[in-house]
CSV table of C-alpha atoms in Angstrom, one decimal:
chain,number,residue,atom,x,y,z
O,644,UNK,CA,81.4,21.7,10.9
O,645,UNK,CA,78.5,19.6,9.3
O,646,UNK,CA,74.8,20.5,10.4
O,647,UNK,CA,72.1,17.5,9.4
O,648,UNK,CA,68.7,19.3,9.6
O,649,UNK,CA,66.0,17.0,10.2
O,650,UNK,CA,62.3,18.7,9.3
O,651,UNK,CA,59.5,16.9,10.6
O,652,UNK,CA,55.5,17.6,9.7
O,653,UNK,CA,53.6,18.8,11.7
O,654,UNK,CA,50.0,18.1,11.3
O,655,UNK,CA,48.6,21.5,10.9
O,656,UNK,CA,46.9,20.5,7.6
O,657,UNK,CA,42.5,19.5,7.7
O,658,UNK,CA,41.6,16.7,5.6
O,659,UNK,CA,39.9,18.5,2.5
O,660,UNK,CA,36.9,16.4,0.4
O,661,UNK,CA,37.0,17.5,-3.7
O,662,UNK,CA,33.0,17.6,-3.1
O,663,UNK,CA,31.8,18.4,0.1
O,664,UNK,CA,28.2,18.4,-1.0
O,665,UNK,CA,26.5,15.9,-2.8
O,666,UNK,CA,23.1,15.0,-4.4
O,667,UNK,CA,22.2,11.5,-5.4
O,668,UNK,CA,18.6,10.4,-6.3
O,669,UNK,CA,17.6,6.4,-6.5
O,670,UNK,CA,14.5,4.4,-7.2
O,671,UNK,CA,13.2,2.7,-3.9
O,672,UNK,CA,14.0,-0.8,-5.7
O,673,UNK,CA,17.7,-0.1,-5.9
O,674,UNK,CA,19.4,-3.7,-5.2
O,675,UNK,CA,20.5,-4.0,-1.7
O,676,UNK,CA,24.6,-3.7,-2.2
O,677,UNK,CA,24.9,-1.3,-4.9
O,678,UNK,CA,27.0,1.7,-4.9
O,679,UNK,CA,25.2,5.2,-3.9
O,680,UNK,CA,28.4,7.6,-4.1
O,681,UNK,CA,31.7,5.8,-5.7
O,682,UNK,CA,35.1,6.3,-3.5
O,683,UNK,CA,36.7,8.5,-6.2
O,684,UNK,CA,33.9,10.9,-5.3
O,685,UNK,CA,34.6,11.0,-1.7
O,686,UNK,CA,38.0,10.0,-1.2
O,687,UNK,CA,39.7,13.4,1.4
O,688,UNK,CA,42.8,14.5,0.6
O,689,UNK,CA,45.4,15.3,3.3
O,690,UNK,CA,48.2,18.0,2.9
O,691,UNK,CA,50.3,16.4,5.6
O,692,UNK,CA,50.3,13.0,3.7
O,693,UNK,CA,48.5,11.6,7.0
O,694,UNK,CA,45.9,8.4,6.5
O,695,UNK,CA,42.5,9.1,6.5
O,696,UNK,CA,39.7,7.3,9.1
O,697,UNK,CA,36.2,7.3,7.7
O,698,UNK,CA,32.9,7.3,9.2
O,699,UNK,CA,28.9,7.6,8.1
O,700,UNK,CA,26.0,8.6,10.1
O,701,UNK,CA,22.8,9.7,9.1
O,702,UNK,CA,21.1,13.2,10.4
O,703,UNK,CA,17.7,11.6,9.5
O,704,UNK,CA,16.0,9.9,12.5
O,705,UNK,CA,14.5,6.0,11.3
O,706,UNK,CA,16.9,5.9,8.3
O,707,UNK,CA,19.9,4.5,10.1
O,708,UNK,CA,21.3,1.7,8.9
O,709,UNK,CA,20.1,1.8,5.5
O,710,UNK,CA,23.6,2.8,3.9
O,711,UNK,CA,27.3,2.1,4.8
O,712,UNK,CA,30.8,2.9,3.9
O,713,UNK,CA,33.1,-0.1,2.5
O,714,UNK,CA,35.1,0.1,5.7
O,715,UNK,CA,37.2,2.3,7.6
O,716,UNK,CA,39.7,3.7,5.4
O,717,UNK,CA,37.2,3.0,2.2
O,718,UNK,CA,34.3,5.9,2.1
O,719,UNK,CA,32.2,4.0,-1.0
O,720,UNK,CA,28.9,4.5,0.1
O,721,UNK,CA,27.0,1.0,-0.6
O,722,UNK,CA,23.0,0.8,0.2
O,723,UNK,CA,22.7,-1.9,3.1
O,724,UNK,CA,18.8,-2.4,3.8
O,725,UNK,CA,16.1,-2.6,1.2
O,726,UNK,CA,14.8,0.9,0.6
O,727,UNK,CA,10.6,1.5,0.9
O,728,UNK,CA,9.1,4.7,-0.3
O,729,UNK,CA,6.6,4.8,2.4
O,730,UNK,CA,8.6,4.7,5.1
O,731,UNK,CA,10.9,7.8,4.0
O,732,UNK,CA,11.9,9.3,0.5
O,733,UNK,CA,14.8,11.7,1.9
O,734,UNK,CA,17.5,11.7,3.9
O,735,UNK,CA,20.9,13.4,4.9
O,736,UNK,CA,24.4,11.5,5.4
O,737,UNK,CA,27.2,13.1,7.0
O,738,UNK,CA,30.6,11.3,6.2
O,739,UNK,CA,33.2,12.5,8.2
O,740,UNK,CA,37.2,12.2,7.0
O,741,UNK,CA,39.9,12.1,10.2
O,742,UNK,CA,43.8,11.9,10.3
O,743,UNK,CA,43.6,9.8,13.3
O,744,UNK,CA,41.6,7.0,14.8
O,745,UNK,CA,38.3,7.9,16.0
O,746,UNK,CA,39.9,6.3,19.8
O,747,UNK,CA,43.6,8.4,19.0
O,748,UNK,CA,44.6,10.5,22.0
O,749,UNK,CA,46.1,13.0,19.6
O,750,UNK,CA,44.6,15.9,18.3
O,751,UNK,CA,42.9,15.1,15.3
O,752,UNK,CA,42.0,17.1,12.4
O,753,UNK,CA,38.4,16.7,10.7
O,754,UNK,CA,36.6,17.5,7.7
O,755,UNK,CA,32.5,16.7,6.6
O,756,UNK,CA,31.0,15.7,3.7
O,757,UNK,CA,27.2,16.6,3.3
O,758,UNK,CA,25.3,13.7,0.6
O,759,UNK,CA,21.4,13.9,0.5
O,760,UNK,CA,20.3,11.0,-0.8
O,761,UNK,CA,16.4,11.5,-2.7
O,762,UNK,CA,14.6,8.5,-2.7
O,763,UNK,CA,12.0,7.8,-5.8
O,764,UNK,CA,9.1,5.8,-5.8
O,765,UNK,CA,9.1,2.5,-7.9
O,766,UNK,CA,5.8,0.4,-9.7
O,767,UNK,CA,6.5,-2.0,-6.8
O,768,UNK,CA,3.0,-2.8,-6.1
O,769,UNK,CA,-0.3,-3.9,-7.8
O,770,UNK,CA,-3.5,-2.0,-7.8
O,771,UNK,CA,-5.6,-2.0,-5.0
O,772,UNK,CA,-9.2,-2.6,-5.0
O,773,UNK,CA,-11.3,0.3,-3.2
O,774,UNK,CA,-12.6,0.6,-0.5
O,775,UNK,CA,-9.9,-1.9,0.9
O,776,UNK,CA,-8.5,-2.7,4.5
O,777,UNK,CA,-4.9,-1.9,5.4
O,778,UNK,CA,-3.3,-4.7,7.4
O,779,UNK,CA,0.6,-3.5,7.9
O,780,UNK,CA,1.3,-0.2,9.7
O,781,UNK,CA,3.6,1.0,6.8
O,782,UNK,CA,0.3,0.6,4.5
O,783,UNK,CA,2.2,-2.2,1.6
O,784,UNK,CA,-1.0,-4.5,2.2
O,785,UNK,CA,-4.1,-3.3,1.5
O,786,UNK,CA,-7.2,-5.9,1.7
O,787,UNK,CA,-10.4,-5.3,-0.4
O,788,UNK,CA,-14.3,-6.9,0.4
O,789,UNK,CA,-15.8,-8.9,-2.7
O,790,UNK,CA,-18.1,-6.9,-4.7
O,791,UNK,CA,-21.9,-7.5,-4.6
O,792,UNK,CA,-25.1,-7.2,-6.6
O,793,UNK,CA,-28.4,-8.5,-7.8
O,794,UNK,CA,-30.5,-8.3,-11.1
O,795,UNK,CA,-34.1,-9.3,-12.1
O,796,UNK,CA,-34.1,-12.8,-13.7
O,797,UNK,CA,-35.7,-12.0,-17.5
O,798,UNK,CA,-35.5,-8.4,-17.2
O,799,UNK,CA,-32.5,-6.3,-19.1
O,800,UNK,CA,-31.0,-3.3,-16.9
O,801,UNK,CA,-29.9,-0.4,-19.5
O,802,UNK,CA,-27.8,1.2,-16.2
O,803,UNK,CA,-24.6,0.2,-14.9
O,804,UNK,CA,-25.7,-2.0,-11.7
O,805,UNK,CA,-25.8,-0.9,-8.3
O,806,UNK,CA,-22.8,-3.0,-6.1
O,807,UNK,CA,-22.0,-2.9,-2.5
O,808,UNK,CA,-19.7,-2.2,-0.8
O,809,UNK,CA,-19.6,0.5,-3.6
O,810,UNK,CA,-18.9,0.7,-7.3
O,811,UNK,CA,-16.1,-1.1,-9.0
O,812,UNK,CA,-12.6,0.9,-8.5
O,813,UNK,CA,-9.0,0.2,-8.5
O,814,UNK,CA,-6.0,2.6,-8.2
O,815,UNK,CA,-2.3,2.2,-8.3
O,816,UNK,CA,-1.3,2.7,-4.7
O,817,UNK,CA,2.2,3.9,-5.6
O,818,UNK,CA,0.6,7.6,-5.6
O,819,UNK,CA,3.4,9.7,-6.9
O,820,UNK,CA,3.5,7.9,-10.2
O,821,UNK,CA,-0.2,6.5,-10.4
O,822,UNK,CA,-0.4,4.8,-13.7
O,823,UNK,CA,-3.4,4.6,-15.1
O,824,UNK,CA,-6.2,1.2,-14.5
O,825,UNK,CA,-8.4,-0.5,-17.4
O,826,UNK,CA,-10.6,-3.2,-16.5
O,827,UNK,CA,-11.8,-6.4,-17.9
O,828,UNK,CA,-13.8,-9.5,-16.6
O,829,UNK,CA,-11.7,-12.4,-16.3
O,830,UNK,CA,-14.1,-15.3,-15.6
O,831,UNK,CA,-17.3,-16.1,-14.4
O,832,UNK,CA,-19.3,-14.5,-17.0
O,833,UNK,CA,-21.5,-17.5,-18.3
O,834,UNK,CA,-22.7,-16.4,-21.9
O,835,UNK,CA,-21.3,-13.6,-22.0
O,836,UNK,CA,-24.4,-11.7,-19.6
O,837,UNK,CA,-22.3,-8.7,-18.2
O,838,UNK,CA,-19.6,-6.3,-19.7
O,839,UNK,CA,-17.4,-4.1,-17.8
O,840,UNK,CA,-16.5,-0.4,-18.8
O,841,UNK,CA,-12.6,-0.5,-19.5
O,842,UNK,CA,-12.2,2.9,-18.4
O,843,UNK,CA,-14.7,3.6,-15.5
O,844,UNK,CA,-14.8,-0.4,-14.2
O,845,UNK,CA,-18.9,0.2,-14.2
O,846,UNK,CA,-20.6,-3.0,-15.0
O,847,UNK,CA,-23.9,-3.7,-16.9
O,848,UNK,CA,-25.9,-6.0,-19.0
O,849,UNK,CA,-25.6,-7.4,-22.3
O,850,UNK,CA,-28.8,-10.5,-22.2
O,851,UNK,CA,-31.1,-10.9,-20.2
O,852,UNK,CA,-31.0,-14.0,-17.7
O,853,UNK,CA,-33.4,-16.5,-17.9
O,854,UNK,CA,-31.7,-18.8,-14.9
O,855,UNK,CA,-31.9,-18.1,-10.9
O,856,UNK,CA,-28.2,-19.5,-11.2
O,857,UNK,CA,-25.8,-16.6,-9.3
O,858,UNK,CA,-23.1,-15.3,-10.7
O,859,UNK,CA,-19.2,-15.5,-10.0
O,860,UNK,CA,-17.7,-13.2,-12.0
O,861,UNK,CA,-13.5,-11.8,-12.0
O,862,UNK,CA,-12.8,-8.4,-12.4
O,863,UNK,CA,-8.9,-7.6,-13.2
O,864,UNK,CA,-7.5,-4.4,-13.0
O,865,UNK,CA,-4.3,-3.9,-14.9
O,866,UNK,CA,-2.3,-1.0,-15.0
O,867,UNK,CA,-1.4,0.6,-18.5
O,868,UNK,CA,2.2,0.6,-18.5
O,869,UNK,CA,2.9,-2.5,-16.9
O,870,UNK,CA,0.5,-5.5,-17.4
O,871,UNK,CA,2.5,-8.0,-14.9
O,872,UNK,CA,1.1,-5.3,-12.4
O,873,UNK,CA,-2.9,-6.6,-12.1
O,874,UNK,CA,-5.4,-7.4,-9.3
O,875,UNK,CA,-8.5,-9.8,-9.5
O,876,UNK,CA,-11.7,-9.1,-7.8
O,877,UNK,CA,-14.8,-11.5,-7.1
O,878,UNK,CA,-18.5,-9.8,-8.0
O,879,UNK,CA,-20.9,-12.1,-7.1
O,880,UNK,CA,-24.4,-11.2,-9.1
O,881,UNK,CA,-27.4,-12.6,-7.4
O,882,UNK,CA,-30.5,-13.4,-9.7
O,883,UNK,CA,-33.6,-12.6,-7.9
O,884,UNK,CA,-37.5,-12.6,-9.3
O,885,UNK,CA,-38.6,-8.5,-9.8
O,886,UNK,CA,-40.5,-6.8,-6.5
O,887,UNK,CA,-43.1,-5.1,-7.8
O,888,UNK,CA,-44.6,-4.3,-4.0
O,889,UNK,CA,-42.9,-3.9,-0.4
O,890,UNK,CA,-43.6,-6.2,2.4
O,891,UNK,CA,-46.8,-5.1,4.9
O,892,UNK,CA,-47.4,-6.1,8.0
O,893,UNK,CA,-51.1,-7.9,8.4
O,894,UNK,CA,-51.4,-5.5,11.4
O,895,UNK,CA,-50.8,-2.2,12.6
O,896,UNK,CA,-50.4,-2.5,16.4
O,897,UNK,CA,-49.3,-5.8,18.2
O,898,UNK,CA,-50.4,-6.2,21.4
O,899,UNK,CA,-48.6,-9.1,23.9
O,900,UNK,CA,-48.5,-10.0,27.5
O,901,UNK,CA,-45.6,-11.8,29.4
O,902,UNK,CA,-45.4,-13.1,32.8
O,903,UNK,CA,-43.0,-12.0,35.4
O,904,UNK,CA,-40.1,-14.8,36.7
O,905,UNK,CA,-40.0,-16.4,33.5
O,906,UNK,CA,-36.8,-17.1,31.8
O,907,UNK,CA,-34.8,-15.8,28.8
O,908,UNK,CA,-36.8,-16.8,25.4
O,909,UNK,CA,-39.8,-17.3,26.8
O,910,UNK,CA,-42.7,-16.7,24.6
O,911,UNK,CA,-44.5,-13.2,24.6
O,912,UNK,CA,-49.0,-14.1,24.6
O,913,UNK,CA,-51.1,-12.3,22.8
O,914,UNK,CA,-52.6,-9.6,25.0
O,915,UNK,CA,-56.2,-11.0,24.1
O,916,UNK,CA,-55.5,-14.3,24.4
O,917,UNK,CA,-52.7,-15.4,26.9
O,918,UNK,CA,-52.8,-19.2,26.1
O,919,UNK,CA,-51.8,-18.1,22.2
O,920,UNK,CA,-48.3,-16.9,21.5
O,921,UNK,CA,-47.6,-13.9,19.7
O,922,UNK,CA,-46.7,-13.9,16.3
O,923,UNK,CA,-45.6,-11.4,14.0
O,924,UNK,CA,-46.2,-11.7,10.4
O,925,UNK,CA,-45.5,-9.8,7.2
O,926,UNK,CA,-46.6,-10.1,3.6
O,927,UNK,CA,-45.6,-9.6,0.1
O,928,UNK,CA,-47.7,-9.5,-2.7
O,929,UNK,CA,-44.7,-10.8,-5.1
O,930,UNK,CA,-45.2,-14.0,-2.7
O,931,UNK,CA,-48.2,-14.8,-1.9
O,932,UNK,CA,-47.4,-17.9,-1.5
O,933,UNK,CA,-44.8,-17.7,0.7
């Protein structure tokens, strides 16, 4: 009597991953496409020879959808969506490994792969010009106000002028590497009048100026390390004559008189004489001409 025994497997075997935990650290500029974890790395294995299902999610909230898996029986993690520092610099992918199809009605046997992707800031952006004005929610754009002041025509300042809105200041806004800024003037600077400090940006005289002409002058702020990464800014340097003397009032006390029903910008009389119009004057002894 022949007896053919027939042994068939049983699938009583979990998928097993080589590496169930995984690092990986990238710059923020990493090309959109490229390959975060090869599929050498994270292919599962499977004792009962079964074929393995693949799928990625991310434990991270906001950072769905920035990485992917080739396909469905291919686990190469590829990074999908441009990566931005500010918006988040860590999260957590789960990739989990199946004998069946996620939609099989059989029992299915699983296994988890843990990879913590580190995200790391890149020189993506120029400096920025302080005080400045963001203008996007994830603060990439940040607006500065043109710099201001004024000297005495044929006087010579030995102090680093006063500007508004403040003094001149730029800073690299990628903060965690924060390369250092140097300063020059760029244009604008008509005989050479002004210099600007390379290291502190504070701006002062070399001549004195014997035109009312204003001023235009450039500012560029360049970072150290990387002189394709550079911001202009405008000072505009006014060119007054020297007050020696504040304005004064020719009187202490104004008295007026207005009538009542009389319309919006009427004129207000003087109190002593009603016929007259009130009128407020000031002086200055630097005009008296004026």
């Amino acid at each position: 009597l022949e007896i053919l025994v027939t042994v068939l497997n049983e699938n009583d075997n979990n998928p097993v991953f080589a590496q169930p935990n995984l690092t990986r650290a990238f710059p923020e500029d990493t090309k959109v496409d490229t390959v975060i974890v090869a599929r050498e790395e994270l292919s599962a294995t499977d004792a009962d020879l079964d074929t393995i299902y693949y799928e990625l999610t991310t434990t991270v909230q906001d950072t769905d959808g920035y990485f992917a898996i080739r396909g469905v029986n291919n686990p190469e993690i590829y990074l999908q969506k441009a990566l931005d520092y500010d918006k988040f610099n860590l999260t957590t992918l789960l990739l989990y490994a199946r004998d069946r199809p996620v939609s099989s009605p059989e029992p299915t046997r699983t296994a988890t792969a843990t990879i913590t992707v580190i995200i790391e800031q890149s020189d993506t952006r120029a400096p920025w010009f302080l005080p400045c004005t963001q203008i996007h929610s994830d603060s990439s754009v940040c607006i500065s106000s043109p710099y201001s002041g004024r000297v005495n025509i044929s006087e010579l300042s030995t102090e680093p002028l006063v500007l508004e809105p403040g003094p001149i200041y730029a800073v690299d806004p990628d903060y965690t590497i924060r390369d250092r800024i140097v300063y020059s003037i760029v244009g604008g600077n008509t005989d050479e009048v002004f210099s600007v400090d390379a290291d502190t940006g504070n701006l002062t005289m070399n001549k004195i100026v014997t035109s009312p002409d204003s001023f235009l002058l450039q500012v560029m702020a360049t970072q150290v390390s990387n002189i394709r990464k550079y911001s202009v800014a405008t000072v505009e340097i006014k060119v007054i004559n020297k007050s020696n003397f504040p304005p004064y009032f020719e009187k202490g006390v104004y008295n007026g008189t207005v009538f009542v029903g009389l319309p919006q910008k009427s004129f207000v009389y003087q109190a002593e004489d009603p016929s007259t119009p009130l009128v407020i004057t000031a002086m200055d002894q630097d005009f008296p001409d004026v």
